[in-house]
Coordinates of C-alpha atoms in Angstrom, one line a residue:
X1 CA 57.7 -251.6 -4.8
X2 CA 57.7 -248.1 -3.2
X3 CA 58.0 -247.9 0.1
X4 CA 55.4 -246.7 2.2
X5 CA 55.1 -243.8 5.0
X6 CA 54.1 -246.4 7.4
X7 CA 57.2 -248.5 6.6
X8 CA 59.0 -244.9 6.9
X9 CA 57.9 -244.9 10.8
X10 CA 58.9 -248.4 11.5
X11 CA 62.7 -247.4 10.4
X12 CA 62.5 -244.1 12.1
X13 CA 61.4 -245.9 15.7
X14 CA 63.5 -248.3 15.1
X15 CA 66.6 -246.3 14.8
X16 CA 65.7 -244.5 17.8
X17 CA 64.8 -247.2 19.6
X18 CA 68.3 -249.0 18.8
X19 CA 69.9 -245.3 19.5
X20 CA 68.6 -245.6 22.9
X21 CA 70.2 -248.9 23.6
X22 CA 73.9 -247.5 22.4
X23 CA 73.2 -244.5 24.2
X24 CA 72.4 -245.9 27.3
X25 CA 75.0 -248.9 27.4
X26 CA 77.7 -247.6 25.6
X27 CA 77.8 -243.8 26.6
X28 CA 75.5 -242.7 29.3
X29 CA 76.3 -246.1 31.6
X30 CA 80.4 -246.0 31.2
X31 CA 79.9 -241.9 32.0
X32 CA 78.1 -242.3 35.2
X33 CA 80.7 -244.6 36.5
X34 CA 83.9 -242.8 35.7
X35 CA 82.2 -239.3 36.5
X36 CA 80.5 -240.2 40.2
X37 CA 82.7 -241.4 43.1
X38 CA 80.2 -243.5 44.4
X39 CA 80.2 -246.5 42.6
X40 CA 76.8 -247.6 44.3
X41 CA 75.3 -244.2 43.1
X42 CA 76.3 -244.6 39.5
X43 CA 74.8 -248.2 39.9
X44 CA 71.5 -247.2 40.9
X45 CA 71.1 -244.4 38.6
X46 CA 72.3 -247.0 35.6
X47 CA 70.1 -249.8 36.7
X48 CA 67.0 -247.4 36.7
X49 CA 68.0 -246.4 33.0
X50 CA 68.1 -250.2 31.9
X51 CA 64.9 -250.6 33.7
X52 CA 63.2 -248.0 31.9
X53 CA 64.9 -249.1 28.5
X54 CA 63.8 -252.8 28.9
X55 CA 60.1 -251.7 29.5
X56 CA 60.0 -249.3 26.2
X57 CA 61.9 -252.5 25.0
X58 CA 59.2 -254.9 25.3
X59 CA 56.5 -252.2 24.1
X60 CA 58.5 -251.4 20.8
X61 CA 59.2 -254.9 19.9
X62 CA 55.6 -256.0 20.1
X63 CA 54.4 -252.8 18.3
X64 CA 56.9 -253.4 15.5
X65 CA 56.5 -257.0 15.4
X66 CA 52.6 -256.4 14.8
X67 CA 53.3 -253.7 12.1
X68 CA 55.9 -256.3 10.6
X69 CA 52.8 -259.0 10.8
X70 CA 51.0 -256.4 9.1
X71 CA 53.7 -256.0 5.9
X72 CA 53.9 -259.6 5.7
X73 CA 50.3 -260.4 5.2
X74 CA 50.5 -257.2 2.8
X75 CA 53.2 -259.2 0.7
X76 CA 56.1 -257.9 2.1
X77 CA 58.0 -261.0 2.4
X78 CA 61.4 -259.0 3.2
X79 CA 59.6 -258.9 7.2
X80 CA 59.2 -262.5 7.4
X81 CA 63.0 -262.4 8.7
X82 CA 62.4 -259.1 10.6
X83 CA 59.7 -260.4 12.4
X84 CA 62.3 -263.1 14.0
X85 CA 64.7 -260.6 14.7
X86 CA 62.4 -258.2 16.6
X87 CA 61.1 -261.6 18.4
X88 CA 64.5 -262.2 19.9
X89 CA 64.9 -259.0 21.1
X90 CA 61.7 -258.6 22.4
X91 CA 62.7 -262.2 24.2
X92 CA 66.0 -259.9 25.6
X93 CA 63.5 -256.9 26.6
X94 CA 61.1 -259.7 28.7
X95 CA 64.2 -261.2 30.6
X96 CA 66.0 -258.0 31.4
X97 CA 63.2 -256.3 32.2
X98 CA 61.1 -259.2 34.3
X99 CA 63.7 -261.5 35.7
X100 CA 67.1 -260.2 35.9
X101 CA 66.7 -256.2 36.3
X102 CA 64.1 -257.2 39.2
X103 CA 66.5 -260.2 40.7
X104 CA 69.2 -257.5 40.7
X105 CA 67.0 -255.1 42.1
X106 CA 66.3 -257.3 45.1
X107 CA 69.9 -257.8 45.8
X108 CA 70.7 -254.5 45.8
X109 CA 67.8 -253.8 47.9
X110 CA 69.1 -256.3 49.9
X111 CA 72.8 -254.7 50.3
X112 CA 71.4 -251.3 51.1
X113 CA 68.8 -252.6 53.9
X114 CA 72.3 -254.4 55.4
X115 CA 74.0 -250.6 55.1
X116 CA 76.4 -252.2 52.9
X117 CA 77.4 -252.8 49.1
X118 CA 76.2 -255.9 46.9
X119 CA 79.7 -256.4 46.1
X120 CA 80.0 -256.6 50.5
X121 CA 77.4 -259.2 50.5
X122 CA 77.8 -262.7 50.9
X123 CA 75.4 -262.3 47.5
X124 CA 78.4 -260.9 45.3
X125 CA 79.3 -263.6 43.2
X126 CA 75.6 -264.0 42.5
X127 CA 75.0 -260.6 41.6
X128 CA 78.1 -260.8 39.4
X129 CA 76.7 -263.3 37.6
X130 CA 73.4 -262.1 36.6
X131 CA 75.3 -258.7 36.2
X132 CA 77.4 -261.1 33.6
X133 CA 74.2 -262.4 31.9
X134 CA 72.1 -258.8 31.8
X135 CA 75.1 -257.7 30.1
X136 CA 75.2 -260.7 27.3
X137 CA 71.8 -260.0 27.1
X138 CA 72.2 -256.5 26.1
X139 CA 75.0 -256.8 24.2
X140 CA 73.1 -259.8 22.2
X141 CA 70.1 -256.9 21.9
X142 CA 71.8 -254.6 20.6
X143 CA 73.6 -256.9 18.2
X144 CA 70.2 -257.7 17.0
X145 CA 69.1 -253.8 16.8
X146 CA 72.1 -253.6 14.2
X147 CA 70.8 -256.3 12.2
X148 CA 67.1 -255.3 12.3
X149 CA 68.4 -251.4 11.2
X150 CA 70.3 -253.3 8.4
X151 CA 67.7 -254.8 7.1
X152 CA 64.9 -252.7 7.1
X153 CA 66.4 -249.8 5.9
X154 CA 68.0 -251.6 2.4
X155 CA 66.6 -249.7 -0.5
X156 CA 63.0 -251.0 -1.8
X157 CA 62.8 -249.0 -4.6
X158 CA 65.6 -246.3 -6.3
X159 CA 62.6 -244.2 -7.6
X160 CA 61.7 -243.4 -3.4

């Protein structure tokens, strides 16, 4: 079975899609906080980059898990396990995106109405928390992006 060009998309957004999340997390994120001396700064600026790469989250997921839908019902049974993996992350994207990044946002909000930090706040432990669980989550979602680049990309066909 030869792969197709549409399957050739799908891999190509996919990897830059899972690019974004190591770039952002692992490089841009740990950058802004050793590079600015505000703290609270280098907070804002990453919690604005994790909001815009949970909403392209939960559009990529559901894009790729309809064109996965698609290669399943086409007889590509090698998406049926795809199509869970892309659901779990799009579950990640939906949380980080609608419950914790705004919950944090609020808090933060919060903290700089107050003149203060969240980490000054009688809120800190709180924030630390879902700062804890966004985290997991990401790490959990990117975990999954690893898995879902493994997978799709094995070789269909040597004759490509």
């Amino acid at each position: 079975m030869r792969i197709t060009q549409s399957q050739r998309i799908f891999n190509v957004i996919s990897g830059l899609w899972v690019g974004s999340f190591f770039a952002v997390g692992f490089l841009v994120a740990p950058i802004l906080f050793s590079s600015l001396g505000d703290r609270q700064i280098a907070g804002l600026v990453a919690a604005n980059l994790f909001k815009i790469t949970a909403y392209i989250g939960v559009c990529l997921s559901a894009i790729l898990m309809v064109a996965a839908n698609f290669y399943v019902r086409t007889g590509l049974d090698s998406y049926r396990m795809i199509r869970w993996i892309l659901l779990g992350m799009l579950i990640c994207s939906i949380g980080a995106a609608f419950i914790l990044i705004p919950w944090m946002n609020i808090l933060r909000d919060q903290a700089l109405y107050l003149g203060v930090s969240v980490t000054e706040t009688n809120n800190a432990d709180f924030f630390k928390r879902l700062h804890g669980i966004s985290s997991a989550l990401f790490l959990l979602q990117s975990t999954l992006g690893i898995v879902l680049l493994w997978r799709t990309t094995k070789t269909i066909n040597t004759n490509i």
